[in-house]
Amino acid sequence: MREVSDFPHAVECLDPVWIPMEDGVRLNARIWLPEAARRRPVPAVLEYIPYRLRDGSARRDAVHHHYFAGHGYAAVRVDLRGSGDSEGVLEDEYLERELADGEAILRWLAAQPWCDGRVGMIGISWGGFNGLQLAARQPPELKAVVSVCSTDDRYADDVHYMGGCLLGDNLSWASTMFAYNSLPPDPAVVGEAWRDMWRQRLEGSGLWLATWLEHPHRDTYWRHGSICEDFSRVRVPVLAASGWADGYSNAVMRLVEHLPGPCQGLIGPWSHKYPHLGEPGPAIGFLQECLRWWDQWLKGQERGIREDPALRVWMQDSVPPTTRYGHRPGRWVAEPRWPSPAIEPWRLPLAPRRLCLDGQRRREHSALTVQSPLTCGLFAGKWCSYAAGPDLAHDQRQEDGGALIFDSPPLGASVEILGGPRLELDVSADRPVAMVAARLSDVAPDGKATRVTYGLLNLTHRDGHAAPEALEPGRRYRVAVRLNDVAQVFPQGHRLRLAISTSYWPLAWPSPLCARLTIHDSGSVLELPRRPPRAEDDAVVFDAPEGAPTIPVTLLAPEHHNWYVHRDLAEDLSTLEVVNDRGRLRLEDSGLEVQVKAVERYCSRADDFDSPTGTTCWERSLKRGDWEVTTITRTVLAATPEDFQLHATLDAYEGERRVHCRSWDRRIPRRLV
């Protein structure tokens, strides 16, 4: 990314800034302000997240917000209540209190003498979520949103559940926030109050994982903050972006389809990152795209936004399978509107062990069974890739041995798809609770299988997520499994492969008992969204990525990120170990030394469905001079056929002295999960 230091506007940084809430709590902010704004007020752009502006997101914030301020916007970064140096306690995601605070921030910004009353919101992940959620509340100050890697549906398409299956990322994400919430504010900012504020957080933030496990179905808890409940509430312009390696790409197309106001979608090859920092590449000049968006909708300047296509996506070329890509070959394509009339459903009937292409006929029918080993999924990668280590799916031949496989003949011509494949199954199970994991792979002539997309369905959720019903063993059901949206080229001579398994651990938690499925291929079809190439695709062009300089740091200990698969053959024990060690560094603007290390382990023994266990350990520390704090959080999740068993510990240290210790032990009914 190119660093830009020469801007149209000189910038001053206001830090710290305190924004009062109605109940007296103050939220901490950092504001980058064009110096002329005190004489000629400008629009404001808000990013509102819990990731600690002082030491967590500080380097990224400098790149973004100084850049926006340098182009004539008041760029504002606020820590949520109970995070960073903000007062209060953070008790869960997207609570009513958080959104009410957000509305108060918008009112406060619009009333400042340097603001002209118009505010936009930008954010990735959490900040992308609450931007959409606040837009649905229709505060008059909010005029436009840029939402990156977010969702419109907190149950069906978020880190917690997928197709009614409990995701492994649910544990991982809960543990991440468990560690974040254990940290204190900075004494250099809040003074002697830091210990009392820290104690409130340690005692009051709670164990979020327990709450999420207590809501395994789509109830009012998840409907809150899910803007898909009423898309018509979001009337401001929305720029929605994500990446094919991210967990949130599906929402982009739904937003473009359903939002009543101006909405444009952008999907690259990226993981869970802003597109100008995107990995796998190519990264794009996303901050320039944001400026076009702000200029159009906050300043009223014509920037050609209305002429842009509704959807711009990276059409991925075929690549050999690996767990991390620096660059994904492909090209940008565009759809003037979505859904696109140019995309045709391509139906591929299932036959015994094969997919039938155009013009082929089923010559025989069969009822094929599959009962996957518990370890089918060890090489599936992460539900939401962060490109921090090898977290994408490996060669699928390692998984295909435990699955039911349907291969097409070699393709006579290249095929491109754009959208979400759909698998229709005529299926029965021998247990009341069972799951389907469906994978679509690109099989090269040398046999290597690259996963293109996948989908999960807890079969008790076959008729919806609000009121699942147990299966009647042996009864045949017609079900639909939707696979994640994707844009992909299948070259001539390659094969399409559909793989169906009954386990995908640890990406998703297994069924309570080992289940066997029977697939009746005579009533089963894979439907792909086939897209013909178009000449106007060549018109999609982006600038090279650029941003303001980041905060200088000194690296004190190096990072280390890796994934390991351990197989103890004597004990028939399989373990996926994920190491996310961010090293130790000193932020030279504040003098803070920051260290973060996480290790996750997901274990199972043979085909013992009582054995899957997820364990996460986080250690975080902050230091400046003689002041040093360390927190250690540990979470263990296991299960019986009836219950989830949750154990967690939290230890906090000031220097060498342990100042807080707490443990949790919970049993939570599985309720058809």
XYZ file of C-alpha atoms in Angstrom:
673
model
C 0.000 0.000 0.000
C 1.303 3.436 -0.946
C 1.722 5.837 1.976
C 0.346 9.343 1.373
C 1.523 12.204 3.561
C 0.624 15.211 1.398
C -3.111 15.969 1.661
C -5.427 18.768 0.487
C -6.142 19.617 4.150
C -3.794 19.955 7.096
C -4.888 17.673 9.949
C -4.907 18.023 13.723
C -5.526 15.068 16.037
C -7.742 15.612 19.100
C -6.948 13.018 21.760
C -8.462 12.171 24.139
C -11.990 13.392 23.490
C -14.823 12.471 25.866
C -18.366 12.026 24.562
C -21.041 12.070 27.306
C -23.898 9.564 27.293
C -27.330 10.201 28.777
C -26.594 8.117 31.901
C -23.365 9.996 32.658
C -20.962 7.418 31.190
C -18.267 8.940 28.973
C -16.985 7.276 25.827
C -13.446 7.832 24.666
C -12.762 9.084 21.140
C -9.883 10.143 18.954
C -10.702 12.696 16.260
C -8.707 13.645 13.190
C -9.877 17.091 12.130
C -9.163 19.199 9.053
C -7.705 22.369 10.547
C -10.049 24.575 8.508
C -13.123 22.777 9.897
C -13.316 25.169 12.844
C -14.035 27.931 10.318
C -15.850 25.892 7.669
C -17.633 22.880 9.203
C -17.321 19.532 7.425
C -19.157 16.180 7.507
C -18.012 13.578 10.030
C -17.173 9.912 9.470
C -17.562 7.634 12.508
C -16.019 4.245 13.280
C -17.540 2.764 16.459
C -15.937 -0.502 17.658
C -14.594 -2.171 20.855
C -11.048 -2.864 19.696
C -9.174 -0.372 21.895
C -8.155 2.699 19.913
C -5.152 3.268 22.176
C -3.398 -0.064 21.559
C -5.611 -2.438 19.552
C -6.618 -0.780 16.280
C -4.344 2.269 16.640
C -2.109 1.526 13.661
C -5.009 0.855 11.291
C -6.952 3.860 12.596
C -4.097 6.188 11.716
C -4.005 4.891 8.130
C -7.755 5.403 7.616
C -8.813 8.370 9.640
C -5.920 10.700 8.942
C -6.531 9.925 5.250
C -10.220 10.887 5.486
C -9.425 14.031 7.485
C -6.789 14.990 4.964
C -9.534 14.941 2.331
C -11.912 17.175 4.241
C -13.794 15.014 6.757
C -13.845 14.950 10.549
C -12.769 11.340 11.115
C -13.896 9.966 14.467
C -12.914 6.709 16.162
C -14.916 5.800 19.307
C -14.455 2.825 21.654
C -17.701 1.175 22.766
C -18.844 1.467 26.346
C -16.629 -0.758 28.491
C -13.819 -1.095 25.944
C -10.494 0.700 25.633
C -10.598 3.855 27.718
C -14.385 4.266 27.582
C -16.260 4.021 30.854
C -18.813 1.333 31.687
C -18.940 -2.403 31.013
C -19.347 -4.244 27.695
C -21.714 -7.180 28.312
C -22.434 -8.557 24.815
C -22.589 -7.735 21.108
C -25.010 -5.181 19.652
C -27.096 -4.670 22.771
C -29.753 -1.973 22.897
C -27.392 0.042 25.115
C -24.691 -0.014 22.423
C -27.072 1.191 19.724
C -28.584 3.886 21.938
C -25.033 5.073 22.692
C -24.386 5.110 18.941
C -27.347 7.390 18.366
C -26.075 9.682 21.135
C -22.653 9.822 19.467
C -24.245 10.779 16.145
C -26.206 13.590 17.825
C -23.070 14.816 19.616
C -21.034 14.836 16.418
C -23.675 16.694 14.436
C -23.828 19.374 17.157
C -20.088 20.126 17.178
C -19.063 23.492 15.698
C -16.646 21.788 13.276
C -19.349 19.443 11.908
C -21.928 20.517 9.327
C -24.519 18.108 10.764
C -24.001 15.250 8.313
C -22.407 12.009 9.505
C -21.374 8.774 7.783
C -20.381 5.498 9.404
C -17.649 3.080 8.358
C -16.564 -0.189 9.895
C -15.360 -3.715 9.340
C -16.981 -6.629 11.136
C -18.397 -5.199 14.400
C -18.290 -1.668 13.000
C -19.933 -2.862 9.786
C -22.680 -4.506 11.837
C -23.555 -1.524 13.979
C -23.421 0.814 10.982
C -26.261 -1.151 9.392
C -28.078 -1.541 12.700
C -27.953 2.182 13.428
C -29.080 2.959 9.882
C -32.165 0.809 10.522
C -32.993 3.046 13.512
C -33.041 6.031 11.131
C -31.221 8.683 13.186
C -31.509 11.914 11.192
C -27.777 12.683 11.422
C -26.700 9.472 9.657
C -26.566 10.041 5.895
C -24.486 7.139 4.481
C -22.790 3.883 5.527
C -19.751 1.882 4.400
C -20.138 -1.623 5.836
C -17.317 -4.148 5.389
C -17.453 -7.850 6.338
C -20.816 -7.615 8.084
C -24.204 -9.288 7.964
C -27.901 -8.552 7.853
C -28.755 -11.759 9.765
C -27.116 -12.368 13.138
C -28.299 -15.970 13.376
C -28.226 -17.508 9.924
C -25.085 -15.806 8.626
C -22.760 -14.857 11.461
C -19.895 -16.354 13.425
C -22.206 -18.328 15.741
C -24.346 -20.701 13.668
C -24.479 -21.839 10.031
C -27.454 -23.771 8.744
C -28.422 -24.406 12.368
C -24.993 -25.978 13.082
C -22.818 -24.582 15.862
C -19.635 -23.149 14.352
C -16.188 -23.668 15.824
C -15.638 -19.944 15.265
C -18.338 -19.340 17.887
C -15.931 -20.585 20.558
C -12.972 -18.844 18.934
C -14.741 -15.487 18.715
C -16.187 -15.687 22.214
C -12.677 -16.340 23.515
C -11.327 -13.366 21.587
C -13.802 -11.015 23.255
C -13.308 -12.736 26.632
C -9.656 -11.674 26.367
C -10.416 -8.157 25.097
C -12.911 -7.533 27.907
C -10.345 -8.530 30.529
C -8.073 -5.557 29.774
C -8.058 -2.280 31.718
C -8.101 1.279 30.427
C -4.847 3.208 30.177
C -3.887 5.086 33.380
C -2.244 7.748 31.198
C -5.720 8.561 29.847
C -8.181 7.886 32.706
C -5.874 8.479 35.685
C -6.273 6.723 39.038
C -9.778 5.542 38.125
C -8.244 2.798 35.987
C -8.271 0.144 38.734
C -11.942 0.646 39.569
C -12.837 0.599 35.864
C -10.791 -2.571 35.399
C -12.483 -4.289 38.337
C -15.922 -3.425 36.927
C -14.973 -5.085 33.636
C -13.454 -8.166 35.236
C -16.558 -8.688 37.370
C -19.252 -7.543 34.950
C -18.465 -8.462 31.350
C -19.544 -12.064 31.826
C -19.095 -15.193 29.728
C -20.617 -14.423 26.338
C -20.207 -17.953 25.036
C -22.768 -19.226 27.538
C -25.321 -16.715 26.275
C -24.765 -17.700 22.650
C -25.094 -21.408 23.470
C -28.349 -20.724 25.299
C -29.854 -19.427 22.036
C -29.315 -22.251 19.493
C -32.380 -21.274 17.437
C -33.401 -18.077 15.666
C -35.266 -16.300 18.480
C -35.732 -12.681 19.552
C -32.140 -12.567 20.823
C -30.790 -12.971 17.272
C -33.553 -11.035 15.538
C -32.461 -7.965 17.477
C -29.900 -6.221 15.283
C -30.721 -8.363 12.231
C -31.763 -5.799 9.652
C -33.155 -8.546 7.398
C -36.188 -8.449 9.701
C -37.179 -5.264 7.866
C -34.836 -4.169 5.097
C -37.098 -1.182 4.384
C -35.830 0.494 7.553
C -32.400 1.120 5.974
C -32.926 4.073 3.648
C -29.507 5.706 3.578
C -26.964 4.782 0.872
C -24.897 1.685 1.773
C -21.613 0.534 0.258
C -21.223 -3.132 1.274
C -17.899 -4.939 0.825
C -16.439 -8.317 1.698
C -14.182 -11.053 0.287
C -14.629 -14.624 -0.873
C -12.287 -15.876 1.873
C -14.265 -13.954 4.501
C -17.175 -15.432 6.425
C -19.517 -12.571 5.496
C -19.576 -12.445 1.704
C -23.159 -13.758 1.425
C -24.630 -10.627 2.987
C -23.327 -8.337 0.247
C -25.627 -9.743 -2.433
C -28.626 -9.775 -0.093
C -28.072 -6.126 0.791
C -27.803 -5.141 -2.864
C -30.978 -7.074 -3.627
C -33.139 -5.944 -0.724
C -32.136 -2.486 0.527
C -34.564 0.146 -0.747
C -32.027 2.976 -0.913
C -28.864 3.259 -2.996
C -26.695 0.211 -2.368
C -23.606 -1.103 -4.089
C -21.748 -4.343 -3.445
C -18.047 -5.093 -3.736
C -16.538 -8.562 -3.229
C -12.860 -9.309 -3.792
C -10.726 -12.384 -3.112
C -9.945 -11.120 0.392
C -10.194 -12.550 3.870
C -11.601 -10.622 6.865
C -9.768 -7.396 6.038
C -10.416 -3.973 4.579
C -10.026 -4.182 0.775
C -7.025 -1.808 0.647
C -5.267 -4.231 3.032
C -6.789 -7.245 1.328
C -5.241 -10.716 1.438
C -5.279 -12.722 -0.732
C -4.589 -9.963 -3.264
C -5.122 -8.018 -5.292
C -5.859 -5.253 -2.807
C -7.588 -2.162 -4.215
C -7.765 1.566 -3.555
C -10.694 1.170 -1.181
C -10.145 4.405 0.731
C -10.485 6.238 -2.582
C -13.772 4.393 -3.163
C -14.915 5.470 0.298
C -14.069 9.086 -0.500
C -16.168 8.872 -3.662
C -19.016 7.520 -1.534
C -18.671 10.217 1.131
C -18.305 13.013 -1.432
C -21.475 11.868 -3.201
C -23.711 11.316 -0.186
C -22.254 13.589 2.536
C -21.082 16.561 0.473
C -23.460 16.300 -2.478
C -20.633 16.281 -5.001
C -21.250 14.309 -8.176
C -18.676 11.493 -8.248
C -20.285 9.125 -10.744
C -21.580 6.800 -8.054
C -25.007 6.479 -9.667
C -23.397 5.172 -12.854
C -21.477 2.404 -11.073
C -22.813 -1.159 -11.359
C -24.789 -2.544 -8.454
C -22.272 -5.339 -7.918
C -18.540 -5.636 -8.630
C -16.878 -8.955 -7.816
C -13.590 -10.760 -8.369
C -14.126 -13.750 -10.661
C -11.575 -16.233 -9.337
C -9.548 -18.369 -11.693
C -8.742 -21.982 -10.901
C -5.783 -22.460 -8.525
C -4.098 -25.474 -6.928
C -5.232 -26.071 -3.338
C -3.259 -24.541 -0.492
C -4.021 -22.980 2.863
C -2.811 -19.451 2.113
C -2.616 -17.391 -1.068
C -0.729 -14.157 -1.493
C -2.667 -13.478 -4.694
C -5.731 -15.032 -6.312
C -5.638 -14.823 -10.121
C -8.842 -13.671 -11.762
C -10.573 -10.565 -13.063
C -13.179 -8.023 -12.004
C -16.702 -8.503 -13.332
C -19.799 -6.364 -12.907
C -23.556 -6.772 -12.679
C -25.675 -3.671 -13.381
C -28.323 -5.023 -10.988
C -28.801 -7.964 -8.647
C -30.251 -10.527 -8.994
C -28.853 -10.551 -12.507
C -31.039 -11.679 -15.419
C -27.855 -12.880 -17.133
C -27.295 -15.673 -14.607
C -28.993 -18.950 -15.408
C -29.626 -21.898 -13.068
C -27.618 -24.894 -14.254
C -29.119 -28.092 -12.831
C -26.833 -31.088 -12.448
C -28.750 -34.217 -11.395
C -27.016 -36.619 -9.035
C -26.456 -40.145 -10.279
C -24.527 -42.977 -8.608
C -21.155 -41.380 -7.756
C -21.442 -38.776 -10.504
C -22.874 -35.387 -11.505
C -24.741 -35.370 -14.810
C -23.859 -32.495 -17.155
C -26.053 -30.974 -19.870
C -27.658 -33.571 -22.075
C -26.663 -36.494 -19.893
C -29.357 -38.780 -18.558
C -29.500 -40.845 -15.439
C -29.289 -44.473 -16.517
C -29.812 -45.909 -13.064
C -30.778 -44.792 -9.588
C -29.416 -45.679 -6.215
C -29.669 -45.027 -2.502
C -26.141 -44.267 -1.318
C -25.184 -44.057 2.358
C -22.557 -42.009 4.135
C -21.378 -42.032 7.743
C -18.310 -39.828 7.900
C -15.428 -40.193 10.331
C -15.440 -37.592 13.052
C -12.203 -36.131 11.685
C -13.755 -35.217 8.328
C -13.125 -31.460 8.479
C -9.608 -31.298 9.954
C -8.427 -29.655 6.716
C -11.466 -27.420 6.218
C -9.803 -24.210 7.404
C -11.569 -21.443 9.273
C -15.164 -20.314 8.765
C -13.858 -16.744 8.637
C -10.311 -16.433 7.336
C -8.130 -13.658 8.737
C -5.132 -14.478 6.514
C -3.178 -14.755 9.773
C -1.624 -18.127 9.172
C -2.678 -20.981 6.898
C -6.425 -20.860 7.616
C -7.947 -21.747 4.222
C -9.069 -25.219 3.153
C -6.342 -27.670 2.105
C -6.465 -30.207 -0.725
C -9.922 -31.744 -0.382
C -8.736 -35.242 -1.235
C -7.831 -35.481 2.446
C -11.516 -34.959 3.314
C -13.127 -36.704 0.351
C -12.269 -40.178 1.642
C -14.791 -39.665 4.444
C -17.515 -38.293 2.197
C -19.910 -39.365 -0.511
C -18.472 -38.133 -3.824
C -20.232 -37.122 -7.041
C -17.888 -36.193 -9.910
C -18.773 -34.688 -13.261
C -17.070 -35.750 -16.485
C -14.272 -33.416 -17.643
C -15.765 -30.112 -18.761
C -15.828 -29.647 -22.524
C -15.649 -25.858 -22.110
C -14.857 -23.385 -19.349
C -17.741 -22.606 -16.953
C -18.156 -19.557 -14.699
C -20.525 -19.289 -11.753
C -21.592 -16.281 -9.683
C -23.917 -16.600 -6.723
C -24.940 -19.288 -4.265
C -25.125 -22.935 -5.399
C -28.092 -24.886 -4.097
C -28.207 -28.599 -3.339
C -31.586 -30.337 -3.325
C -31.484 -33.668 -1.523
C -33.837 -36.556 -1.070
C -32.411 -37.827 2.202
C -33.120 -39.942 5.254
C -31.162 -40.392 8.502
C -30.906 -43.061 11.165
C -30.826 -40.536 14.040
C -33.174 -37.769 15.229
C -30.356 -35.215 14.818
C -27.982 -35.213 11.843
C -26.108 -32.729 9.704
C -25.166 -32.368 6.051
C -21.894 -30.751 5.000
C -21.787 -30.179 1.233
C -18.649 -29.075 -0.618
C -18.149 -28.044 -4.232
C -14.578 -28.530 -5.471
C -12.615 -27.847 -8.632
C -10.760 -31.045 -9.541
C -7.768 -30.514 -11.832
C -6.550 -33.119 -14.328
C -3.802 -34.106 -11.849
C -6.488 -34.973 -9.263
C -5.917 -32.075 -6.860
C -9.195 -30.814 -5.401
C -9.597 -27.123 -4.495
C -12.671 -26.320 -2.422
C -14.688 -23.589 -4.123
C -17.578 -23.247 -1.676
C -19.496 -25.219 0.935
C -22.701 -25.250 2.964
C -23.985 -26.789 6.199
C -27.450 -27.845 7.308
C -28.583 -29.221 10.632
C -31.383 -31.396 9.270
C -33.614 -30.577 12.237
C -33.637 -27.048 10.754
C -34.875 -28.255 7.364
C -38.035 -26.121 7.598
C -36.497 -23.077 9.278
C -34.332 -21.966 12.180
C -36.991 -20.699 14.585
C -38.626 -24.005 15.564
C -36.512 -26.998 14.490
C -37.974 -30.501 14.680
C -36.247 -33.811 15.255
C -35.996 -36.205 12.335
C -37.990 -39.401 12.170
C -35.306 -42.048 11.590
C -35.739 -43.761 8.250
C -38.183 -41.205 6.859
C -37.272 -39.522 3.575
C -37.187 -35.706 3.466
C -36.755 -33.186 0.698
C -34.241 -30.605 1.913
C -32.258 -27.748 0.391
C -28.667 -26.934 1.369
C -27.481 -23.507 0.277
C -23.763 -23.175 -0.331
C -21.891 -19.911 0.179
C -21.906 -17.380 -2.648
C -18.858 -17.472 -4.885
C -17.512 -16.304 -8.251
C -15.396 -19.031 -9.820
C -14.056 -20.234 -13.155
C -13.956 -23.999 -13.802
C -11.572 -24.513 -16.750
C -12.067 -26.844 -19.640
C -10.855 -30.348 -18.790
C -11.472 -29.931 -15.032
C -14.183 -31.792 -13.141
C -16.808 -30.543 -10.705
C -16.938 -32.486 -7.463
C -19.769 -32.516 -4.949
C -18.795 -34.056 -1.601
C -21.370 -34.804 1.102
C -20.352 -35.674 4.653
C -22.074 -36.061 8.012
C -19.287 -34.325 9.919
C -17.196 -31.184 9.402
C -15.369 -30.931 12.702
C -13.932 -28.622 13.959
C -15.345 -26.030 11.552
C -18.749 -27.068 12.940
C -19.638 -28.979 16.100
C -20.632 -32.588 15.350
C -24.085 -34.054 15.847
C -24.837 -35.536 19.290
C -24.425 -39.099 17.967
C -22.809 -40.606 14.911
C -25.431 -40.475 12.155
C -25.770 -42.257 8.827
C -27.459 -40.548 5.886
C -29.034 -42.206 2.879
C -29.010 -40.064 -0.267
C -31.543 -41.001 -2.925
C -29.936 -39.621 -6.066
C -33.077 -39.911 -8.200
C -34.530 -36.885 -6.383
C -31.308 -34.966 -5.768
C -29.907 -32.107 -7.855
C -27.043 -29.606 -7.594
C -27.993 -26.217 -9.041
C -25.208 -23.802 -10.017
C -25.594 -20.100 -10.948
C -23.910 -20.108 -14.368
C -22.793 -16.711 -15.679
C -21.686 -15.968 -19.257
C -18.689 -13.586 -19.581
C -19.591 -10.114 -20.882
C -17.580 -7.457 -22.663
C -18.534 -4.747 -20.141
C -16.642 -6.622 -17.417
C -13.468 -5.006 -18.708
C -14.738 -1.604 -17.533
C -14.223 -2.440 -13.835
C -11.012 -0.709 -12.714
C -9.801 0.345 -9.262
C -6.976 2.611 -8.161
C -3.981 1.139 -6.359
C -4.348 0.999 -2.552
C -3.137 3.958 -0.547
C -3.477 5.375 2.962
C -1.933 7.691 5.503
C 1.256 6.647 7.371
C 0.701 4.361 10.319
C 1.977 4.788 13.862
C 5.675 3.854 14.189
C 6.350 0.759 16.262
C 9.348 -1.106 17.592
C 9.149 -4.893 17.336
C 10.301 -6.446 20.607
C 9.359 -10.073 19.865
C 8.368 -11.536 16.479
C 4.937 -12.807 15.452
C 4.201 -16.474 14.853
C 1.074 -17.812 13.166
C 0.499 -21.415 12.161
C -1.936 -24.319 12.060
C -0.885 -27.839 13.032
C -2.688 -31.154 12.630
C -1.499 -33.733 15.185
C -2.401 -37.421 14.848
C -1.665 -39.686 17.817
C -2.118 -43.066 16.161
C -1.587 -45.050 19.369
C -4.477 -43.258 21.094
C -6.413 -42.527 17.870
C -6.447 -38.886 18.944
C -6.619 -36.051 16.399
C -5.889 -32.425 17.267
C -6.007 -29.211 15.296
C -3.765 -26.613 16.949
C -4.030 -22.962 15.930
C -1.270 -20.604 17.065
C -1.914 -16.876 16.810
C 1.056 -15.169 18.438
C 1.187 -11.482 17.546
C 4.502 -10.979 19.240
C 5.384 -7.972 21.356
C 5.704 -4.413 20.106
C 5.949 -0.874 21.409
C 3.686 1.829 20.006
C 5.985 4.826 19.826
C 3.216 7.449 20.010
C 2.042 6.273 23.444
C 5.007 4.222 24.656
C 2.728 1.254 25.318
C 4.188 -2.225 24.962
C 1.559 -4.699 23.756
C 1.758 -8.494 23.725
C -0.954 -10.880 22.494
C -0.830 -14.652 22.151
C -3.628 -17.156 21.562
C -3.531 -20.934 21.179
C -6.617 -22.947 20.208
C -6.856 -26.751 20.259
C -9.696 -28.850 18.862
C -9.456 -32.535 19.779
C -11.417 -35.708 19.123
C -10.806 -39.411 19.672
C -11.636 -42.009 17.005
C -15.391 -41.856 16.320
C -16.319 -41.103 19.931
C -18.902 -38.337 19.587
C -18.546 -37.518 23.286
C -14.870 -36.680 22.755
C -14.794 -33.408 20.716
C -13.305 -30.653 22.852
C -12.328 -27.100 22.026
C -9.803 -25.300 24.245
C -8.700 -21.692 23.804
C -6.017 -19.902 25.819
C -5.283 -16.192 25.516
C -2.557 -14.144 27.170
C -2.528 -10.365 26.799
C -0.269 -7.802 28.445
C 0.214 -4.029 28.474
C 3.291 -2.261 29.825
C 4.644 1.258 30.106
C 7.527 1.925 32.442
C 6.736 0.416 35.856
C 3.061 -0.175 34.976
C 2.305 -3.649 33.692
C -0.870 -5.721 33.525
C -1.414 -9.245 32.218
C -4.586 -11.241 31.733
C -4.900 -14.969 31.003
C -8.208 -16.379 29.814
C -8.988 -20.033 29.153
C -12.180 -21.544 27.760
C -12.992 -25.243 27.357
C -16.077 -26.481 25.500
C -17.085 -30.158 25.432
C -20.400 -31.963 25.081
C -22.470 -35.014 25.843
C -25.407 -35.984 23.622
C -27.640 -33.928 25.939
C -25.554 -30.939 27.060
C -22.716 -28.609 26.255
C -20.183 -28.464 29.069
C -18.490 -25.108 29.428
C -15.583 -24.280 31.703
C -13.718 -20.971 31.731
C -11.150 -19.192 33.891
C -9.941 -15.609 34.075
C -6.787 -14.472 35.857
C -5.594 -10.865 35.978
C -2.207 -9.644 37.189
C -0.803 -6.245 38.086
C 2.918 -6.783 37.810
C 3.582 -10.148 39.473
C 0.546 -9.911 41.778
C -2.661 -11.690 40.826
C -5.486 -9.249 41.482
C -8.468 -11.178 40.150
C -9.383 -14.827 39.643
C -12.702 -16.251 38.527
C -13.997 -19.495 37.064
C -17.219 -20.589 35.390
C -18.757 -24.069 35.041
C -21.939 -24.370 33.024
C -24.049 -27.130 31.504
C -26.294 -25.944 28.677
C -28.884 -28.170 26.944
C -28.052 -28.875 23.285
C -31.642 -28.530 22.002
C -31.202 -30.360 18.674
C -27.710 -28.974 17.997
